[in-house]
Coordinates of N, CA and C in Angstrom, one line a residue:
M18 N -32.7 130.3 210.4 CA -31.6 130.7 209.7 C -31.7 132.2 209.1
K19 N -30.7 133.0 209.3 CA -30.8 134.5 208.9 C -30.6 134.4 207.3
T20 N -31.3 135.2 206.8 CA -31.2 135.2 205.2 C -30.5 136.7 205.1
S21 N -29.4 136.6 204.1 CA -28.8 137.9 204.2 C -29.8 138.9 203.2
R22 N -29.5 140.1 203.3 CA -30.4 140.9 202.3 C -29.6 141.5 201.0
R23 N -30.2 141.5 200.0 CA -29.4 141.8 198.8 C -28.7 143.0 198.8
H24 N -27.4 143.2 198.6 CA -26.6 144.4 198.5 C -26.7 145.0 197.1
T25 N -27.3 146.1 196.9 CA -27.5 146.9 195.8 C -26.8 148.4 195.9
E26 N -26.3 148.6 195.0 CA -25.5 150.0 194.8 C -25.9 150.7 193.6
H27 N -26.3 152.0 194.0 CA -26.6 152.9 192.8 C -25.5 153.8 192.6
H28 N -24.9 153.8 191.2 CA -24.2 154.5 190.7 C -24.5 155.4 189.8
R29 N -23.8 156.6 189.5 CA -24.4 157.6 188.6 C -23.5 157.7 187.5
T30 N -22.4 156.9 187.2 CA -21.7 157.3 185.8 C -22.6 156.8 184.6
D31 N -23.5 155.9 184.8 CA -24.5 156.0 183.5 C -25.2 157.1 183.0
R32 N -25.2 158.3 183.7 CA -25.7 159.3 183.5 C -25.0 160.3 182.9
I33 N -23.6 160.1 182.9 CA -22.5 161.2 182.6 C -22.9 161.5 181.1
G34 N -23.2 160.8 180.2 CA -23.2 161.4 178.6 C -24.5 162.4 178.7
W35 N -25.6 162.0 179.0 CA -26.8 162.9 178.6 C -26.9 164.1 179.7
L36 N -26.3 163.8 181.1 CA -26.3 164.7 182.0 C -25.4 165.7 181.6
R37 N -24.2 165.4 181.1 CA -23.4 166.6 180.6 C -24.0 167.5 179.5
A38 N -24.5 166.8 178.6 CA -24.8 167.4 177.3 C -26.2 168.5 177.9
A39 N -27.0 167.7 178.8 CA -28.1 168.6 179.2 C -27.7 169.9 180.0
V40 N -27.0 169.6 181.0 CA -26.4 170.7 181.6 C -25.8 171.8 180.8
L41 N -25.0 171.2 180.1 CA -24.4 172.1 179.1 C -25.2 173.0 178.4
G42 N -26.0 172.1 177.8 CA -27.1 173.2 176.8 C -28.1 173.9 177.5
A43 N -28.5 173.5 178.6 CA -29.6 174.4 179.8 C -28.6 175.6 180.0
N44 N -27.3 175.3 180.4 CA -26.6 176.5 181.1 C -26.4 177.5 179.9
D45 N -25.9 177.2 178.9 CA -25.9 177.9 177.6 C -26.9 178.7 177.1
G46 N -28.0 178.1 177.4 CA -29.3 178.4 176.9 C -29.7 179.8 177.9
I47 N -29.6 179.5 179.0 CA -29.9 180.7 180.1 C -28.8 181.7 179.7
V48 N -27.5 181.2 180.0 CA -26.5 182.3 180.0 C -26.6 183.2 178.6
S49 N -26.5 182.6 177.4 CA -26.3 183.0 176.2 C -27.6 184.0 175.9
T50 N -28.7 183.5 176.3 CA -29.9 184.3 175.6 C -30.1 185.3 176.8
A51 N -29.9 185.3 178.0 CA -29.8 186.2 178.9 C -28.8 187.4 178.7
S52 N -27.5 187.1 178.4 CA -26.6 187.9 178.1 C -27.0 188.6 176.7
L53 N -27.6 187.8 175.7 CA -27.9 188.6 174.5 C -29.2 189.8 174.8
V54 N -29.9 189.3 175.6 CA -31.2 190.2 176.0 C -30.6 191.6 176.6
V55 N -29.9 191.1 177.4 CA -29.3 192.2 178.4 C -28.5 193.1 177.6
G56 N -27.6 192.7 176.5 CA -26.7 193.3 175.7 C -27.4 194.3 174.8
V57 N -28.4 193.8 174.3 CA -29.2 194.4 173.3 C -30.0 195.8 173.9
A58 N -30.6 195.3 175.2 CA -31.5 196.4 176.0 C -30.6 197.6 176.4
A59 N -29.1 197.0 176.8 CA -28.5 198.1 177.5 C -28.0 198.8 176.1
A60 N -28.0 198.5 174.9 CA -27.7 199.3 173.7 C -28.7 200.2 173.4
G61 N -30.0 200.2 174.3 CA -30.9 201.0 173.8 C -32.0 200.7 172.7
S62 N -32.1 199.2 172.6 CA -33.3 199.0 171.6 C -34.5 199.0 172.3
D63 N -35.5 198.7 171.2 CA -36.9 198.9 171.7 C -37.2 197.4 172.0
P64 N -38.2 197.2 172.9 CA -38.8 195.8 173.5 C -38.9 194.7 172.5
H65 N -39.4 195.2 171.2 CA -39.8 194.2 170.1 C -38.5 193.7 169.7
S66 N -37.7 194.6 169.3 CA -36.3 194.1 168.9 C -35.7 193.3 169.6
I67 N -35.6 193.7 171.1 CA -35.1 192.9 172.0 C -35.5 191.4 172.0
L68 N -36.8 191.2 172.1 CA -37.5 189.8 172.0 C -37.0 188.9 170.9
V69 N -37.1 189.6 169.4 CA -36.8 189.1 168.2 C -35.4 188.7 168.4
A70 N -34.5 189.4 168.9 CA -33.1 188.9 169.0 C -33.1 187.8 169.6
G71 N -33.6 187.8 170.8 CA -33.5 186.7 172.0 C -34.2 185.4 171.4
V72 N -35.2 185.4 170.5 CA -36.0 184.2 169.7 C -34.9 184.0 168.7
A73 N -34.1 184.7 168.0 CA -33.4 184.3 167.1 C -32.2 183.8 167.8
G74 N -31.7 184.3 168.9 CA -30.7 183.5 169.5 C -30.8 182.0 170.0
L75 N -32.3 182.0 170.4 CA -32.7 180.6 170.8 C -32.5 179.6 169.7
M76 N -33.2 179.8 168.3 CA -33.2 178.9 167.5 C -31.6 178.8 167.1
A77 N -30.6 179.6 167.0 CA -29.4 179.5 166.3 C -28.7 178.9 167.4
G78 N -29.0 179.2 168.7 CA -28.0 178.5 169.6 C -28.5 177.1 169.7
A79 N -30.0 176.8 169.6 CA -30.1 175.3 169.7 C -29.6 174.3 168.6
M80 N -29.6 175.0 167.3 CA -29.0 174.3 166.1 C -27.5 174.2 166.6
S81 N -27.1 175.3 166.9 CA -25.4 175.5 167.0 C -25.1 174.3 168.1
M82 N -25.6 174.1 169.1 CA -25.4 173.1 170.3 C -25.5 171.7 169.6
A83 N -26.5 171.4 168.8 CA -26.8 170.2 168.4 C -25.8 169.8 167.6
A84 N -25.6 170.7 166.4 CA -24.5 170.4 165.4 C -23.3 170.0 166.2
G85 N -22.7 171.0 166.9 CA -21.6 170.9 167.6 C -21.1 169.6 168.5
E86 N -22.3 169.3 169.2 CA -22.4 168.3 170.1 C -22.2 166.9 169.4
Y87 N -23.0 166.9 168.2 CA -23.3 165.8 167.4 C -21.6 165.5 166.8
V88 N -21.2 166.6 166.1 CA -19.7 166.3 165.6 C -18.7 166.0 166.6
S89 N -18.8 166.6 167.7 CA -17.8 166.3 168.9 C -17.9 165.0 169.2
V90 N -19.0 164.5 169.8 CA -19.3 163.2 170.1 C -19.1 161.9 169.0
H91 N -19.5 162.3 167.9 CA -19.2 161.5 166.6 C -17.6 161.2 166.5
S92 N -16.8 162.3 166.5 CA -15.5 162.2 166.7 C -15.0 161.2 167.5
Q93 N -15.4 161.3 168.7 CA -15.3 160.5 169.7 C -15.5 159.1 169.4
A94 N -16.8 158.7 169.0 CA -17.2 157.5 168.7 C -16.3 156.8 167.6
D95 N -15.8 157.5 166.7 CA -14.9 157.5 165.6 C -13.7 156.7 166.0
T96 N -13.3 157.4 166.9 CA -12.0 157.0 167.7 C -12.0 155.7 168.1
E97 N -13.3 155.6 169.0 CA -13.1 154.4 169.9 C -13.5 153.1 168.8
K98 N -14.2 153.2 167.6 CA -14.3 152.1 166.9 C -13.2 151.8 166.0
A99 N -12.4 153.0 165.9 CA -11.1 152.6 165.0 C -10.1 151.9 165.9
D100 N -9.9 152.3 167.3 CA -9.3 151.7 168.4 C -9.9 150.3 168.6
L101 N -11.0 150.1 168.6 CA -11.5 148.5 168.7 C -11.2 147.6 167.5
A102 N -11.2 148.2 166.3 CA -10.8 147.4 165.2 C -9.5 147.3 165.1
R103 N -8.7 148.1 165.7 CA -7.1 148.0 165.5 C -7.2 146.8 166.7
E104 N -7.6 146.8 167.8 CA -7.4 145.9 168.8 C -7.9 144.7 168.4
S105 N -9.0 144.5 167.8 CA -9.3 143.2 167.4 C -8.4 142.6 166.4
A106 N -7.8 143.4 165.3 CA -6.8 142.8 164.5 C -5.5 142.3 165.3
E107 N -5.2 142.9 166.3 CA -3.9 142.4 167.1 C -4.4 141.1 167.8
L108 N -5.7 141.1 168.5 CA -5.9 139.9 168.9 C -5.8 138.6 167.9
K109 N -6.1 138.9 166.8 CA -6.3 137.7 165.8 C -4.8 137.5 165.2
A110 N -4.1 138.5 165.4 CA -2.5 138.4 164.9 C -1.7 137.9 165.8
D111 N -1.7 138.1 167.1 CA -0.7 137.8 168.1 C -1.5 137.8 169.3
P112 N -2.3 136.7 169.8 CA -3.0 136.7 171.0 C -2.2 136.5 172.1
V113 N -1.1 135.7 171.9 CA -0.2 135.5 173.1 C 0.4 136.8 173.7
A114 N 0.6 137.9 172.6 CA 1.1 139.2 172.9 C 0.1 139.9 173.8
E115 N -1.1 139.7 173.3 CA -1.8 140.4 174.0 C -2.5 139.9 175.2
H116 N -2.3 138.5 175.4 CA -2.5 137.8 176.6 C -1.5 138.5 177.6
R117 N -0.1 138.7 177.3 CA 0.8 139.2 178.2 C 0.5 140.6 178.7
E118 N 0.1 141.4 177.4 CA -0.3 142.8 177.8 C -1.5 142.8 178.7
L119 N -2.3 141.9 178.9 CA -3.5 142.2 179.7 C -3.0 141.7 181.0
T120 N -2.3 140.8 181.0 CA -1.6 140.4 182.4 C -0.6 141.4 183.2
G121 N 0.0 142.2 182.3 CA 0.9 143.2 182.7 C 0.0 144.4 183.4
I122 N -1.1 144.5 182.6 CA -2.3 145.7 183.3 C -2.6 145.2 184.5
Y123 N -3.1 144.0 184.8 CA -3.6 143.5 186.1 C -2.4 143.5 187.2
V124 N -1.4 142.9 186.8 CA 0.0 143.1 187.6 C 0.1 144.5 188.3
A125 N -0.2 145.4 187.2 CA 0.4 147.0 187.7 C -0.8 147.4 188.5
R126 N -2.2 146.7 188.4 CA -3.2 147.3 189.1 C -3.2 146.5 190.6
G127 N -2.3 145.4 190.7 CA -2.0 144.9 192.5 C -2.3 143.4 192.3
L128 N -2.4 142.7 191.3 CA -2.6 141.4 191.2 C -1.4 140.9 191.2
A129 N -1.1 139.5 192.0 CA -0.1 138.7 191.9 C 0.1 138.2 190.4
P130 N 1.4 138.2 189.8 CA 1.6 137.6 188.5 C 0.8 136.2 187.9
E131 N 1.0 135.4 189.0 CA 0.2 134.0 188.7 C -1.3 134.3 188.4
L132 N -1.9 135.2 189.7 CA -3.5 135.1 189.5 C -3.7 136.2 188.5
A133 N -2.8 137.1 187.9 CA -3.2 138.2 186.9 C -3.2 137.2 185.4
Q134 N -2.3 136.3 185.3 CA -2.3 135.6 184.3 C -3.8 134.9 184.3
Q135 N -3.9 134.1 185.3 CA -5.3 133.2 185.1 C -6.7 134.0 184.9
V136 N -6.4 135.6 185.5 CA -7.5 136.3 185.1 C -7.7 136.8 183.7
A137 N -6.5 137.1 183.1 CA -6.5 137.6 181.8 C -6.9 136.4 180.8
E138 N -6.4 135.2 181.3 CA -6.9 133.9 180.4 C -8.4 133.7 180.4
Q139 N -9.1 134.0 181.7 CA -10.2 133.6 181.7 C -11.2 134.8 180.9
L140 N -10.8 135.8 181.2 CA -11.7 136.9 180.5 C -11.3 137.0 179.2
M141 N -10.1 136.6 178.5 CA -10.2 136.6 176.9 C -10.8 135.3 176.6
L142 N -10.9 134.4 177.4 CA -11.7 133.4 176.8 C -13.2 133.6 176.7
H143 N -13.8 134.5 177.7 CA -15.0 134.8 177.8 C -15.4 135.9 176.6
D144 N -14.6 137.1 176.7 CA -14.7 137.9 175.4 C -13.3 138.9 175.6
A145 N -12.5 138.4 174.7 CA -11.2 139.2 174.4 C -11.3 140.5 174.3
L146 N -12.0 140.7 173.3 CA -12.0 142.2 172.8 C -12.6 143.3 173.8
G147 N -13.7 142.7 174.6 CA -14.4 143.5 175.4 C -13.5 143.3 176.7
A148 N -12.4 142.4 177.1 CA -11.6 142.8 178.1 C -10.5 143.8 177.9
H149 N -10.2 143.9 176.5 CA -9.0 144.8 176.3 C -9.6 146.2 176.1
A150 N -11.0 146.3 175.7 CA -11.5 147.5 175.4 C -11.7 148.1 176.5
R151 N -12.0 147.3 177.8 CA -12.4 148.0 178.8 C -11.2 148.1 179.9
D152 N -9.9 147.3 179.9 CA -8.9 147.4 180.7 C -7.7 148.1 180.1
E153 N -7.8 147.9 178.7 CA -6.7 148.5 178.2 C -6.9 149.9 177.4
L154 N -7.8 149.8 176.6 CA -8.5 151.4 176.2 C -9.1 152.0 176.9
G155 N -9.9 151.6 177.9 CA -10.5 152.2 178.7 C -12.1 152.6 178.3
I156 N -12.4 151.9 177.3 CA -13.7 151.9 176.6 C -14.8 151.0 177.3
S157 N -16.1 151.7 177.7 CA -17.0 150.8 178.2 C -18.2 151.1 177.7
D158 N -19.5 150.2 177.7 CA -20.6 150.6 177.3 C -21.2 151.7 178.0
T159 N -21.0 152.2 179.4 CA -21.7 153.1 180.3 C -21.0 154.1 179.8
L160 N -19.9 154.5 179.5 CA -19.4 155.6 179.0 C -18.8 155.7 177.6
S161 N -19.5 155.0 176.7 CA -19.3 155.1 175.4 C -20.0 156.3 174.7
A162 N -19.4 156.7 173.8 CA -20.0 158.1 172.8 C -21.3 157.7 172.2
R163 N -22.3 158.5 172.4 CA -23.6 158.6 171.8 C -23.9 159.8 171.2
P164 N -23.4 159.9 169.8 CA -23.7 161.3 169.5 C -25.4 161.7 169.0
V165 N -26.1 160.9 168.8 CA -27.7 161.2 168.7 C -28.0 161.8 169.8
Q166 N -27.8 161.2 170.9 CA -28.3 161.2 172.4 C -27.8 162.5 172.8
A167 N -26.5 163.0 172.6 CA -25.9 164.0 173.0 C -26.4 165.3 172.2
A168 N -26.8 165.0 171.1 CA -27.1 166.3 170.0 C -28.5 166.6 170.4
L169 N -29.3 165.6 170.6 CA -30.7 165.9 171.0 C -30.8 166.6 172.4
A170 N -30.2 165.9 173.5 CA -30.0 166.5 174.8 C -29.8 167.9 174.8
S171 N -28.7 168.3 174.1 CA -28.1 169.7 174.0 C -29.2 170.6 173.5
A172 N -29.6 170.3 172.2 CA -30.6 171.0 171.4 C -31.8 171.4 172.6
A173 N -32.6 170.4 172.8 CA -33.6 170.6 173.8 C -33.3 171.3 175.1
S174 N -32.2 170.9 175.7 CA -32.0 171.5 177.0 C -31.6 173.0 176.6
F175 N -31.1 173.3 175.6 CA -30.8 174.8 175.1 C -32.2 175.6 175.1
A176 N -32.8 175.0 174.2 CA -34.3 175.6 174.0 C -35.0 175.7 175.3
V177 N -34.9 175.0 176.2 CA -35.7 175.1 177.5 C -34.9 176.1 178.4
G178 N -33.6 176.1 178.2 CA -33.0 177.0 179.1 C -33.1 178.5 178.6
A179 N -33.1 178.6 177.2 CA -33.1 179.9 176.5 C -34.7 180.3 176.9
A180 N -35.7 179.5 176.8 CA -37.0 180.1 177.0 C -37.3 180.8 178.4
L181 N -36.5 180.4 179.4 CA -36.7 181.0 180.7 C -36.4 182.5 180.6
P182 N -35.4 183.2 180.0 CA -35.1 184.3 180.0 C -36.0 185.3 179.1
L183 N -36.3 184.4 177.9 CA -37.2 185.1 176.9 C -38.5 185.2 177.6
A184 N -39.1 184.4 178.4 CA -40.4 184.6 179.0 C -40.4 185.8 179.7
V185 N -39.4 186.0 180.8 CA -39.2 187.3 181.6 C -39.2 188.4 180.5
T186 N -38.4 188.4 179.4 CA -38.4 189.6 178.5 C -39.5 189.9 178.1
A187 N -40.5 189.0 177.7 CA -41.8 189.3 177.1 C -43.0 189.8 178.1
L188 N -42.6 189.5 179.4 CA -43.4 189.9 180.6 C -42.9 191.2 181.1
A189 N -41.7 191.8 181.0 CA -41.0 192.6 181.9 C -41.4 194.0 181.3
T190 N -41.6 195.1 181.9 CA -41.7 196.2 181.5 C -40.1 196.8 180.8
A191 N -40.1 197.7 180.1 CA -39.1 198.2 179.2 C -37.9 198.7 180.3
Q192 N -38.5 199.4 181.5 CA -37.6 200.0 182.3 C -37.2 199.0 183.4
G193 N -37.9 198.0 183.5 CA -37.3 196.9 184.5 C -36.7 195.5 183.8
L194 N -36.7 195.7 182.5 CA -36.3 194.6 181.7 C -34.9 194.0 182.0
I195 N -33.8 194.8 182.2 CA -32.4 194.4 182.4 C -32.5 193.8 183.9
P196 N -32.8 194.7 185.0 CA -32.7 194.0 186.3 C -33.5 192.5 186.4
W197 N -34.6 192.5 185.9 CA -35.5 191.5 185.9 C -35.0 190.0 185.2
V198 N -34.5 190.4 184.2 CA -33.8 189.4 183.4 C -32.7 188.6 184.1
C199 N -31.7 189.7 184.5 CA -30.4 189.2 185.3 C -30.6 188.5 186.5
A200 N -31.9 189.0 187.4 CA -32.0 188.4 188.5 C -32.6 187.0 188.3
T201 N -33.9 186.9 187.5 CA -34.3 185.8 187.5 C -33.2 184.7 186.7
S202 N -32.5 185.0 185.7 CA -31.7 184.3 185.0 C -30.5 183.7 186.2
L203 N -30.2 184.3 187.0 CA -29.3 184.0 188.2 C -30.0 183.0 189.0
V204 N -31.1 183.1 189.2 CA -32.1 182.4 190.1 C -32.2 180.8 189.1
F205 N -32.6 181.1 188.2 CA -32.4 179.8 187.2 C -31.3 179.1 187.1
L206 N -29.9 180.0 187.0 CA -28.8 179.0 186.8 C -28.5 178.4 188.3
A207 N -28.8 179.3 189.2 CA -28.5 178.3 190.8 C -29.4 177.1 190.9
V208 N -30.5 177.2 190.6 CA -31.4 176.1 190.6 C -30.8 174.9 189.6
L209 N -30.4 175.2 188.3 CA -29.9 174.3 187.6 C -28.7 173.8 188.0
G210 N -27.8 174.6 188.5 CA -26.6 174.1 189.1 C -26.7 173.1 190.3
A211 N -27.7 173.5 191.0 CA -28.1 172.5 192.0 C -28.4 171.3 191.7
M212 N -29.4 171.3 190.8 CA -30.0 170.2 190.3 C -29.1 169.1 189.7
A213 N -28.2 169.8 188.9 CA -27.2 169.0 188.2 C -26.2 168.2 189.0
A214 N -25.9 169.1 190.3 CA -24.9 168.6 191.3 C -25.5 167.3 191.9
R215 N -27.0 167.5 192.2 CA -27.6 166.5 192.9 C -27.6 165.2 192.1
A216 N -28.0 165.5 190.9 CA -28.0 164.3 190.2 C -26.8 163.5 189.5
G217 N -25.5 164.2 189.8 CA -24.3 163.5 189.3 C -23.8 163.5 190.9
G218 N -24.3 163.7 192.1 CA -24.1 163.1 193.3 C -22.7 164.5 194.1
A219 N -22.9 165.4 193.3 CA -21.6 166.2 193.8 C -22.4 167.3 194.8
G220 N -21.5 168.3 195.4 CA -22.1 169.3 196.3 C -23.1 170.1 195.5
V221 N -24.3 170.2 196.3 CA -25.3 171.3 195.6 C -24.9 172.6 195.7
F222 N -24.3 173.1 196.9 CA -24.0 174.4 196.9 C -22.8 174.7 195.9
T223 N -21.9 174.1 195.9 CA -20.7 174.5 194.9 C -21.4 174.2 193.4
G224 N -22.1 173.5 193.1 CA -22.6 173.4 191.8 C -23.5 174.5 191.5
A225 N -24.4 175.2 192.4 CA -25.2 176.3 192.1 C -24.2 177.5 192.0
W226 N -23.2 177.6 192.9 CA -22.4 178.8 192.9 C -21.7 178.9 191.7
R227 N -21.2 177.9 191.1 CA -20.1 177.9 190.1 C -20.9 178.4 188.8
V228 N -22.2 177.9 188.4 CA -22.8 178.3 187.4 C -23.4 179.9 187.6
T229 N -23.5 180.1 188.6 CA -24.3 181.4 188.9 C -23.1 182.4 188.8
F230 N -22.0 182.0 189.2 CA -20.9 183.1 189.2 C -20.6 183.6 187.7
W231 N -20.3 182.5 186.9 CA -20.0 182.5 185.7 C -20.9 183.1 184.6
G232 N -22.1 182.8 185.0 CA -23.5 183.3 184.3 C -23.7 185.0 184.6
A233 N -23.4 185.6 185.8 CA -23.4 186.6 186.3 C -22.4 187.5 185.5
L234 N -21.1 186.8 185.5 CA -19.8 187.6 185.0 C -20.3 187.9 183.2
A235 N -20.6 186.6 182.6 CA -21.0 186.7 181.2 C -21.9 188.0 181.1
M236 N -23.3 188.0 181.8 CA -24.0 188.9 181.4 C -23.6 190.2 181.8
A237 N -22.9 190.5 182.9 CA -22.2 191.9 183.2 C -21.3 192.4 182.1
I238 N -20.5 191.7 181.3 CA -19.6 191.9 180.3 C -20.4 192.2 179.3
T239 N -21.4 191.5 178.8 CA -22.2 191.8 177.8 C -22.9 193.1 177.9
A240 N -23.4 193.3 178.9 CA -24.3 194.5 179.4 C -23.4 195.6 179.2
G241 N -22.3 195.3 179.7 CA -21.2 196.6 179.7 C -20.8 197.0 178.2
V242 N -20.6 195.9 177.1 CA -20.2 196.2 176.0 C -21.6 196.8 175.4
G243 N -22.5 196.3 175.3 CA -24.0 197.1 174.8 C -24.1 198.5 175.3
A244 N -23.7 198.7 176.5 CA -23.8 200.1 177.0 C -22.8 201.0 176.3
L245 N -21.5 200.5 176.2 CA -20.4 201.3 175.7 C -20.4 201.7 174.5
F246 N -20.9 200.7 173.4 CA -20.8 200.9 172.2 C -22.1 201.1 171.5
G247 N -23.3 200.8 172.4 CA -24.5 201.3 171.7 C -24.9 200.4 170.6
A248 N -24.3 199.0 170.5 CA -24.8 198.3 169.5 C -25.2 197.0 170.0
V249 N -26.0 196.1 168.9 CA -26.6 195.2 169.2 C -25.3 193.9 169.5
V250 N -25.2 193.2 170.6 CA -24.4 192.6 170.9 C -24.8 190.9 170.9

């Protein structure tokens, strides 16, 4: 007798929360710090001032990313909790109407009315709120908001991303600082974009090109402003 092999699938949707925050943080760390360094250098500042500005940008950016991500994701979590509380009250007040609503959702997805009614009944007997949260509200454990996780991932990844152009700034000569920071930062961005795309199952080249293009544009504009106005940007 042949034994069937276990069918296993590997999906990436459970990575969406932390992956988005980490990629956004690292990308912002590289782009903003490199742009800041290049802008200050283009304004004619001395190497020490450039490095100090970069370190200040790292600290301010990491804290800003953490606070912004926490507030943003916490707002999403509050909305989810409010919707779940409202749905729970509706289930207690009128379970028959909620059963009809769930049945209608399954019919719209392609099930026959009789089967949809049976599926809705079985799922509501098992976990009525969970069924409505998933199929009516689109809330699931995999994609639910996690504010602390997002804030920590954003702050840490921003700091790591910002440290890369700062290290180049500390090692480069005054004359070669701008080209070295620009070139290495674009390489960092390309690697980051490729890694993020691979982790998320997307096209590696597309991911690398996308972040590299926008990073180059940001550095070019900031350098132009610094050179034009001769001011710390």
